[in-house]
Protein backbone atom coordinates (compact mmCIF):
# COMPACT_ATOMS: atom_id res chain seq x y z
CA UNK A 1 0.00 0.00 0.00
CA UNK A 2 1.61 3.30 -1.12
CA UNK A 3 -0.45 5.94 0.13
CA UNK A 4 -4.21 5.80 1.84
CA UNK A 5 -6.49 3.31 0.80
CA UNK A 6 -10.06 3.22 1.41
CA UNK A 7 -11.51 0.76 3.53
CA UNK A 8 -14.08 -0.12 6.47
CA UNK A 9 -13.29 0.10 10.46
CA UNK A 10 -15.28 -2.65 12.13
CA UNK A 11 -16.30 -3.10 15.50
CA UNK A 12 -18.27 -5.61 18.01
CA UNK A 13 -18.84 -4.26 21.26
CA UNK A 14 -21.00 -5.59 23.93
CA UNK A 15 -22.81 -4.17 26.74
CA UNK A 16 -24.82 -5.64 30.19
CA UNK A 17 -27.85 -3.62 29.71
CA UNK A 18 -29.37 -4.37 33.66
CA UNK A 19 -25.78 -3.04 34.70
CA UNK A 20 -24.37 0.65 34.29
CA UNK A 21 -21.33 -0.90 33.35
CA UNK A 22 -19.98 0.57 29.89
CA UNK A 23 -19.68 -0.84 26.79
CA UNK A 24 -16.80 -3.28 26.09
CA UNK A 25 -15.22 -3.85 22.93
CA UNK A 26 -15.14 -7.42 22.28
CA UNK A 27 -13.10 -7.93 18.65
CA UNK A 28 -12.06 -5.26 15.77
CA UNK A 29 -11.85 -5.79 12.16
CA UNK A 30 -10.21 -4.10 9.15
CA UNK A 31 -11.88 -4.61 5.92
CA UNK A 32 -10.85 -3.14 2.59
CA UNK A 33 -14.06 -3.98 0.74
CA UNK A 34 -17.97 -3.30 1.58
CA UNK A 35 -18.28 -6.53 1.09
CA UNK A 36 -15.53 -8.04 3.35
CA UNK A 37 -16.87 -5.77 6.62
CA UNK A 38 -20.36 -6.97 5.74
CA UNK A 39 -19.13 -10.58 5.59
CA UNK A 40 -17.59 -10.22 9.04
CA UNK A 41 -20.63 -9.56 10.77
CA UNK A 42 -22.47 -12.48 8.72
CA UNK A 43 -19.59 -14.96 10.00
CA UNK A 44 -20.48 -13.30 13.39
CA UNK A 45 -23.76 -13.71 13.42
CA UNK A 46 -24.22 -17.33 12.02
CA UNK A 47 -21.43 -18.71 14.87
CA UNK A 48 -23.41 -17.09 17.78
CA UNK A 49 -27.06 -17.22 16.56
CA UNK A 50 -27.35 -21.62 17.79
CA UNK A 51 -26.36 -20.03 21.12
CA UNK A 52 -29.09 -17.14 21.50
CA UNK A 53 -32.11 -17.23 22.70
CA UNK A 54 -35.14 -17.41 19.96
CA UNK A 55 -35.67 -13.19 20.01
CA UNK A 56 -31.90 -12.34 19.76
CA UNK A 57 -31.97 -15.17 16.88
CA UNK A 58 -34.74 -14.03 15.20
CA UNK A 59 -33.51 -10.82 14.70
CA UNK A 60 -29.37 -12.01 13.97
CA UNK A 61 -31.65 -14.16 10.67
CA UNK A 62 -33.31 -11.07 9.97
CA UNK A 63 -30.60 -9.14 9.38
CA UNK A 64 -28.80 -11.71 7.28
CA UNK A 65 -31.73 -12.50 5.25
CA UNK A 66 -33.60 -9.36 4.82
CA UNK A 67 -31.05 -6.54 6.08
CA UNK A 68 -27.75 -7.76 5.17
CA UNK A 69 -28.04 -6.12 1.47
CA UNK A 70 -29.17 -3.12 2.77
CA UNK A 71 -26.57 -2.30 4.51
CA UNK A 72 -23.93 -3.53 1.47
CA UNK A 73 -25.59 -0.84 -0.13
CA UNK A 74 -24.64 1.37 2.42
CA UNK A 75 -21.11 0.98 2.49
CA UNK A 76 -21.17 1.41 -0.88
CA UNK A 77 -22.77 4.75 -0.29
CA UNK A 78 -19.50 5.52 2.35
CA UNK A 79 -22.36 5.58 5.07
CA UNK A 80 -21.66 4.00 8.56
CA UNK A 81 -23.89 1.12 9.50
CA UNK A 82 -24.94 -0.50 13.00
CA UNK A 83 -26.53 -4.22 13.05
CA UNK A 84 -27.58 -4.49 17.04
CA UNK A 85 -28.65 -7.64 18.38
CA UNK A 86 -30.13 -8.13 21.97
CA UNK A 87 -29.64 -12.04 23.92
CA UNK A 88 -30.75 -11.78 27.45
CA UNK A 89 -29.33 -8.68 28.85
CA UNK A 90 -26.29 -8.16 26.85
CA UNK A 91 -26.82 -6.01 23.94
CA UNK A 92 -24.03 -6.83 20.91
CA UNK A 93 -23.66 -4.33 18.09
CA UNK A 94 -21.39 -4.50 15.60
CA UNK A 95 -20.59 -1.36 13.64
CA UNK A 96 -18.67 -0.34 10.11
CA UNK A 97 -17.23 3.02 9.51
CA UNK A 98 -16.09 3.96 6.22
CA UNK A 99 -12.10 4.98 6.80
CA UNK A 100 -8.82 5.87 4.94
CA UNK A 101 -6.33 3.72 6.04
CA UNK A 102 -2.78 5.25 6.17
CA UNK A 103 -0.13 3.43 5.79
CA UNK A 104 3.04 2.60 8.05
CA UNK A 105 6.05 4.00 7.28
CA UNK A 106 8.66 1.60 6.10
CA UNK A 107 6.58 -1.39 6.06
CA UNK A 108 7.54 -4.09 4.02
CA UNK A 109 5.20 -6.86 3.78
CA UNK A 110 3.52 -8.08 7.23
CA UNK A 111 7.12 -7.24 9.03
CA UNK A 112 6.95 -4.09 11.51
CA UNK A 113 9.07 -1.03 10.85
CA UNK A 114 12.42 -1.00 13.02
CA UNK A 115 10.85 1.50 14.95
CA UNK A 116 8.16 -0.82 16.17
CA UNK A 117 10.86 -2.78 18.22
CA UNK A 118 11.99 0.81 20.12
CA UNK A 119 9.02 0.38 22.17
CA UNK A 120 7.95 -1.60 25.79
CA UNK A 121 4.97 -2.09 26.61
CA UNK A 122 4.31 -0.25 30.04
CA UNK A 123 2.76 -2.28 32.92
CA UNK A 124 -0.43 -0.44 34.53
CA UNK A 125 -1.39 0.07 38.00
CA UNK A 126 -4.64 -0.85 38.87
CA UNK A 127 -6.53 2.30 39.74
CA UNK A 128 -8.03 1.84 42.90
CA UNK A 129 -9.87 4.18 45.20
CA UNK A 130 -10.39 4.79 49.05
């Protein structure tokens, strides 16, 4: 990749909706194609759906039978999309973002840059309070 390329910033997060708790992020994706970021949630959703309970599957099928295109289309339009399923209390939406992706300087291949190795990863300290 020589300079920007377009692309799609993908996200699953999840979120204990009888809690205050915020929102976690549960996986990230990079896809370079609408229909790549699309496909991701589709793999998503077809792994999980035996597991949820018949609401939360009902509307995972939904979306991959009735919504799915819809939201190609989007991408295609360089529109963000949100697919948001509910299972119990945990709500799990997955969102795209249309993006630029830059790219890293001096990059050859899937080796880091020399520069990657300069830096340690820091150890945090729990924050606690009294």
């Amino acid at each position: 990749m020589n300079g920007p390329a377009r692309g799609y910033w993908c996200e699953c997060w999840t979120e204990d909706v009888s809690t205050t708790e915020r929102p976690a992020l549960l996986a990230s994706f990079d896809a370079y194609s609408a229909p790549q970021a699309d496909r991701w949630v589709a793999i998503a959703l077809r792994t999980i759906s035996p597991a949820l309970d018949s609401d939360a599957s009902d509307e995972a099928w939904a979306w991959l039978h009735e919504e799915r295109a819809q939201t190609r289309r989007a991408l295609l339009r360089s529109e963000p999309c949100t697919v948001t399923i509910t299972h119990a209390d945990v709500r799990i939406t997955w969102t795209i973002r249309p993006v630029l992706f830059l790219p890293l300087a001096h990059r050859q291949n899937t080796e880091l840059p020399a520069c990657a190795h300069n830096f340690e990863p820091r150890t945090t300290v729990p924050h606690t309070t009294d």
